[in-house]
């Protein structure tokens, strides 16, 4: 059975030789908690366990679930009834000779709690196109790894007036925001970029695609172009993030978009607590 | 004047909220030291200061140089006369709201010392082609950032018999090893991939290109194809790393290459101590 070293953030950081710091050799999850339960918790755990396996990091889903339970007991009373944020940072562990990962490395798991971020404006947010291109290694597509420097550089453009910037691939297709996946409403159905093109495959995105399909709605996973968003076929653009929810875009790069609040009611975070 | 928080690795790691761990939001340098002097030290300092500026991390070259001097005094007597390795890990600092970097963040600088790695076989090493593709964001090209998960995954293929694996871009061009730049000898001169295509632009690579040009030799910065290496025009392939030196490749993916030891004598690490 695999084991890991557990660190509570309020007691200190990871050891100096941690490979998460050295190389971004690890993963993270940011989970919206209400009391001791988490929004889409099982999907967060599924993703971290699956991506750990893809990277060859030795941890089981059951162990991660146990830590979430302990974190809920430890932190929930420090926050209001509205909820709080649980963050798990899982790294391959310490040491090794340079980049080379050793199959026997013992992972480090850092657990922290923080207040909820501000709630996005339900009437829609203002976004822009990012000047930072998105590059996705096909072997690492969708993995919520600790290699997020592109997102950091893109997020430098965010501010009071800009809620999110949309990053494009080298073909000019719109792929995702710094911390959100994209969903576009067209007259004949929904469109979202394919999983293989994503830097991070969000848990809310996957939940929502399943839910829309259950309702019999057409959902295409294919590239989204600038013309798709700015042209007459766009009936709404939505940003997806399991902490922030489903956020309609009101304005993109100065162009007003139709805002349909209907989609937001599909996802009620309180109904997905586990 | 910018300031930073200095951490000596033997006393502990960085704080739990460090952005180097969270996002790979930082840089590192690995410097071969002999006593209190470093191989190509000024170039390492130049690169870290320049790349920090590209990322918007507030640190000056002078401050970094002072830390190297202190590190030399602190660590040099712990190692043999052959030398040791000084590692600087510079991050943007702690905290912030998600990915967004705050211009006022105070960087963290972690300093560690370790023994020299084994010396590569002077008669040439065995390498292979990597199955992990290399992706380089044009805005981050050449930067020795903490986002090195691709190199980690590629380095999983290294072992007793494989010294290095060569990573290719999406066009199939050979770009670099996990920890080495490439230099190819052809009948009419030298070829190395252009700086804009590199994940990490090595300090030995730059030093060597300047030195070859000073000697009047032709050096082209252009893509290297598999055919360039396996075909009849290849007169030698070299791996460049400021710690390991200039390492000739004896065999690549089972194909023997001509080995010319002459290049190794150009670079005498002891002559570049500063």
PDB file of C-alpha atoms in Angstrom, chain A residues 8-10 12-26 28 54-56 87 89 91-92 97 99-101 110 117-118 131-140 143-153 155-160 167 178-179 200, chain B residues 8-10 12-26 28 54-56 87 89 91-92 97 99-101 110 117-118 131-140 143-153 155-160 167 178-179 200:
ATOM      1  CA  UNK A   8      -0.930  20.929   7.272  1.00  0.00           C
ATOM      2  CA  UNK A   9      -0.141  24.320   5.752  1.00  0.00           C
ATOM      3  CA  UNK A  10      -0.716  26.251   8.961  1.00  0.00           C
ATOM      4  CA  UNK A  12       4.652  25.007   7.733  1.00  0.00           C
ATOM      5  CA  UNK A  13       5.556  24.225   4.153  1.00  0.00           C
ATOM      6  CA  UNK A  14       7.062  21.239   2.396  1.00  0.00           C
ATOM      7  CA  UNK A  15      10.698  20.141   2.852  1.00  0.00           C
ATOM      8  CA  UNK A  16      13.337  22.068   0.901  1.00  0.00           C
ATOM      9  CA  UNK A  17      14.000  19.166  -1.481  1.00  0.00           C
ATOM     10  CA  UNK A  18      10.362  18.791  -2.542  1.00  0.00           C
ATOM     11  CA  UNK A  19       9.992  18.118  -6.265  1.00  0.00           C
ATOM     12  CA  UNK A  20       6.777  20.104  -6.466  1.00  0.00           C
ATOM     13  CA  UNK A  21       8.802  23.243  -5.835  1.00  0.00           C
ATOM     14  CA  UNK A  22      11.824  22.115  -7.839  1.00  0.00           C
ATOM     15  CA  UNK A  23      10.014  21.057 -11.018  1.00  0.00           C
ATOM     16  CA  UNK A  24       6.266  21.487 -10.569  1.00  0.00           C
ATOM     17  CA  UNK A  25       6.298  17.697 -10.229  1.00  0.00           C
ATOM     18  CA  UNK A  26       2.832  17.306  -8.738  1.00  0.00           C
ATOM     19  CA  UNK A  28      -3.402  20.247  -6.976  1.00  0.00           C
ATOM     20  CA  UNK A  54      -0.666   9.271 -15.225  1.00  0.00           C
ATOM     21  CA  UNK A  55       2.382  10.926 -13.650  1.00  0.00           C
ATOM     22  CA  UNK A  56       3.456   7.811 -11.765  1.00  0.00           C
ATOM     23  CA  UNK A  87      -6.663  22.955  -1.292  1.00  0.00           C
ATOM     24  CA  UNK A  89      -1.177  19.948  -3.201  1.00  0.00           C
ATOM     25  CA  UNK A  91       3.867  16.187  -5.086  1.00  0.00           C
ATOM     26  CA  UNK A  92       5.995  13.219  -6.088  1.00  0.00           C
ATOM     27  CA  UNK A  97      18.990  12.766  -8.983  1.00  0.00           C
ATOM     28  CA  UNK A  99      14.670  15.433 -13.045  1.00  0.00           C
ATOM     29  CA  UNK A 100      14.572  11.637 -12.983  1.00  0.00           C
ATOM     30  CA  UNK A 101      11.617  10.344 -10.967  1.00  0.00           C
ATOM     31  CA  UNK A 110       0.106  19.693   1.630  1.00  0.00           C
ATOM     32  CA  UNK A 117     -13.303  34.097  -3.170  1.00  0.00           C
ATOM     33  CA  UNK A 118     -15.789  36.871  -4.057  1.00  0.00           C
ATOM     34  CA  UNK A 131      -1.875  37.880 -25.093  1.00  0.00           C
ATOM     35  CA  UNK A 132      -0.272  34.762 -23.601  1.00  0.00           C
ATOM     36  CA  UNK A 133      -0.633  31.764 -25.915  1.00  0.00           C
ATOM     37  CA  UNK A 134      -1.598  28.431 -24.381  1.00  0.00           C
ATOM     38  CA  UNK A 135       0.650  25.445 -25.049  1.00  0.00           C
ATOM     39  CA  UNK A 136      -0.488  21.982 -24.049  1.00  0.00           C
ATOM     40  CA  UNK A 137       1.762  18.935 -24.085  1.00  0.00           C
ATOM     41  CA  UNK A 138      -0.367  16.083 -25.452  1.00  0.00           C
ATOM     42  CA  UNK A 139       0.969  13.735 -22.748  1.00  0.00           C
ATOM     43  CA  UNK A 140      -0.049  16.164 -19.992  1.00  0.00           C
ATOM     44  CA  UNK A 143      -3.789  17.413 -15.881  1.00  0.00           C
ATOM     45  CA  UNK A 144      -4.120  19.961 -13.068  1.00  0.00           C
ATOM     46  CA  UNK A 145      -0.370  19.914 -12.491  1.00  0.00           C
ATOM     47  CA  UNK A 146       1.784  22.417 -10.641  1.00  0.00           C
ATOM     48  CA  UNK A 147       3.157  23.709 -13.987  1.00  0.00           C
ATOM     49  CA  UNK A 148       0.967  26.800 -14.277  1.00  0.00           C
ATOM     50  CA  UNK A 149       3.369  29.554 -15.251  1.00  0.00           C
ATOM     51  CA  UNK A 150       1.461  30.296 -18.469  1.00  0.00           C
ATOM     52  CA  UNK A 151      -1.692  30.848 -16.445  1.00  0.00           C
ATOM     53  CA  UNK A 152       0.198  33.082 -14.007  1.00  0.00           C
ATOM     54  CA  UNK A 153       1.543  35.233 -16.832  1.00  0.00           C
ATOM     55  CA  UNK A 155      -3.504  36.282 -15.076  1.00  0.00           C
ATOM     56  CA  UNK A 156      -1.253  39.340 -14.793  1.00  0.00           C
ATOM     57  CA  UNK A 157      -3.763  40.927 -17.188  1.00  0.00           C
ATOM     58  CA  UNK A 158      -6.663  40.405 -14.748  1.00  0.00           C
ATOM     59  CA  UNK A 159      -7.867  43.211 -12.532  1.00  0.00           C
ATOM     60  CA  UNK A 160     -10.834  45.090 -11.142  1.00  0.00           C
ATOM     61  CA  UNK A 167      -6.138  31.840 -23.904  1.00  0.00           C
ATOM     62  CA  UNK A 178      -6.664  31.051 -16.774  1.00  0.00           C
ATOM     63  CA  UNK A 179      -8.888  29.239 -14.246  1.00  0.00           C
ATOM     64  CA  UNK A 200      -6.886  21.678 -17.281  1.00  0.00           C
TER      65      UNK A 200
ATOM     66  CA  UNK B   8      19.058  28.082   3.445  1.00  0.00           C
ATOM     67  CA  UNK B   9      17.801  24.643   2.480  1.00  0.00           C
ATOM     68  CA  UNK B  10      19.522  22.865   5.366  1.00  0.00           C
ATOM     69  CA  UNK B  12      14.037  24.094   6.048  1.00  0.00           C
ATOM     70  CA  UNK B  13      11.919  24.703   2.980  1.00  0.00           C
ATOM     71  CA  UNK B  14       9.865  27.622   1.730  1.00  0.00           C
ATOM     72  CA  UNK B  15       6.610  28.769   3.388  1.00  0.00           C
ATOM     73  CA  UNK B  16       3.467  26.777   2.582  1.00  0.00           C
ATOM     74  CA  UNK B  17       1.980  29.563   0.448  1.00  0.00           C
ATOM     75  CA  UNK B  18       5.016  29.860  -1.843  1.00  0.00           C
ATOM     76  CA  UNK B  19       4.045  30.341  -5.479  1.00  0.00           C
ATOM     77  CA  UNK B  20       7.008  28.329  -6.707  1.00  0.00           C
ATOM     78  CA  UNK B  21       5.348  25.244  -5.261  1.00  0.00           C
ATOM     79  CA  UNK B  22       1.812  26.295  -6.120  1.00  0.00           C
ATOM     80  CA  UNK B  23       2.364  27.179  -9.782  1.00  0.00           C
ATOM     81  CA  UNK B  24       6.027  26.756 -10.663  1.00  0.00           C
ATOM     82  CA  UNK B  25       6.100  30.548 -10.505  1.00  0.00           C
ATOM     83  CA  UNK B  26       9.854  30.975 -10.354  1.00  0.00           C
ATOM     84  CA  UNK B  28      16.346  28.069 -10.766  1.00  0.00           C
ATOM     85  CA  UNK B  54      10.771  38.658 -18.044  1.00  0.00           C
ATOM     86  CA  UNK B  55       8.495  37.115 -15.416  1.00  0.00           C
ATOM     87  CA  UNK B  56       8.127  40.325 -13.422  1.00  0.00           C
ATOM     88  CA  UNK B  87      21.416  25.608  -6.478  1.00  0.00           C
ATOM     89  CA  UNK B  89      15.598  28.561  -6.468  1.00  0.00           C
ATOM     90  CA  UNK B  91      10.175  32.285  -6.630  1.00  0.00           C
ATOM     91  CA  UNK B  92       7.809  35.219  -6.965  1.00  0.00           C
ATOM     92  CA  UNK B  97      -5.361  35.658  -5.127  1.00  0.00           C
ATOM     93  CA  UNK B  99      -2.748  32.743 -10.298  1.00  0.00           C
ATOM     94  CA  UNK B 100      -2.672  36.540 -10.461  1.00  0.00           C
ATOM     95  CA  UNK B 101       0.815  37.897  -9.694  1.00  0.00           C
ATOM     96  CA  UNK B 110      16.095  29.063  -1.514  1.00  0.00           C
ATOM     97  CA  UNK B 117      27.094  14.353 -10.047  1.00  0.00           C
ATOM     98  CA  UNK B 118      29.117  11.514 -11.607  1.00  0.00           C
ATOM     99  CA  UNK B 131       8.693   9.590 -26.316  1.00  0.00           C
ATOM    100  CA  UNK B 132       7.691  12.797 -24.499  1.00  0.00           C
ATOM    101  CA  UNK B 133       7.188  15.683 -26.939  1.00  0.00           C
ATOM    102  CA  UNK B 134       8.598  19.077 -26.009  1.00  0.00           C
ATOM    103  CA  UNK B 135       6.232  22.045 -25.977  1.00  0.00           C
ATOM    104  CA  UNK B 136       7.616  25.543 -25.613  1.00  0.00           C
ATOM    105  CA  UNK B 137       5.474  28.594 -25.001  1.00  0.00           C
ATOM    106  CA  UNK B 138       6.960  31.377 -27.156  1.00  0.00           C
ATOM    107  CA  UNK B 139       6.638  33.858 -24.276  1.00  0.00           C
ATOM    108  CA  UNK B 140       8.578  31.560 -21.955  1.00  0.00           C
ATOM    109  CA  UNK B 143      13.540  30.473 -19.367  1.00  0.00           C
ATOM    110  CA  UNK B 144      14.861  28.062 -16.735  1.00  0.00           C
ATOM    111  CA  UNK B 145      11.561  28.166 -14.861  1.00  0.00           C
ATOM    112  CA  UNK B 146      10.215  25.768 -12.251  1.00  0.00           C
ATOM    113  CA  UNK B 147       7.761  24.333 -14.842  1.00  0.00           C
ATOM    114  CA  UNK B 148       9.737  21.222 -15.726  1.00  0.00           C
ATOM    115  CA  UNK B 149       7.172  18.429 -15.663  1.00  0.00           C
ATOM    116  CA  UNK B 150       7.834  17.523 -19.310  1.00  0.00           C
ATOM    117  CA  UNK B 151      11.505  17.038 -18.504  1.00  0.00           C
ATOM    118  CA  UNK B 152      10.601  14.941 -15.444  1.00  0.00           C
ATOM    119  CA  UNK B 153       8.364  12.677 -17.511  1.00  0.00           C
ATOM    120  CA  UNK B 155      13.727  11.666 -17.592  1.00  0.00           C
ATOM    121  CA  UNK B 156      11.757   8.635 -16.399  1.00  0.00           C
ATOM    122  CA  UNK B 157      13.288   6.912 -19.446  1.00  0.00           C
ATOM    123  CA  UNK B 158      16.835   7.535 -18.201  1.00  0.00           C
ATOM    124  CA  UNK B 159      18.785   4.839 -16.430  1.00  0.00           C
ATOM    125  CA  UNK B 160      22.062   3.013 -16.072  1.00  0.00           C
ATOM    126  CA  UNK B 167      13.036  15.656 -26.997  1.00  0.00           C
ATOM    127  CA  UNK B 178      16.037  16.784 -20.549  1.00  0.00           C
ATOM    128  CA  UNK B 179      18.987  18.699 -19.076  1.00  0.00           C
ATOM    129  CA  UNK B 200      15.974  26.110 -21.560  1.00  0.00           C
TER     130      UNK B 200
END
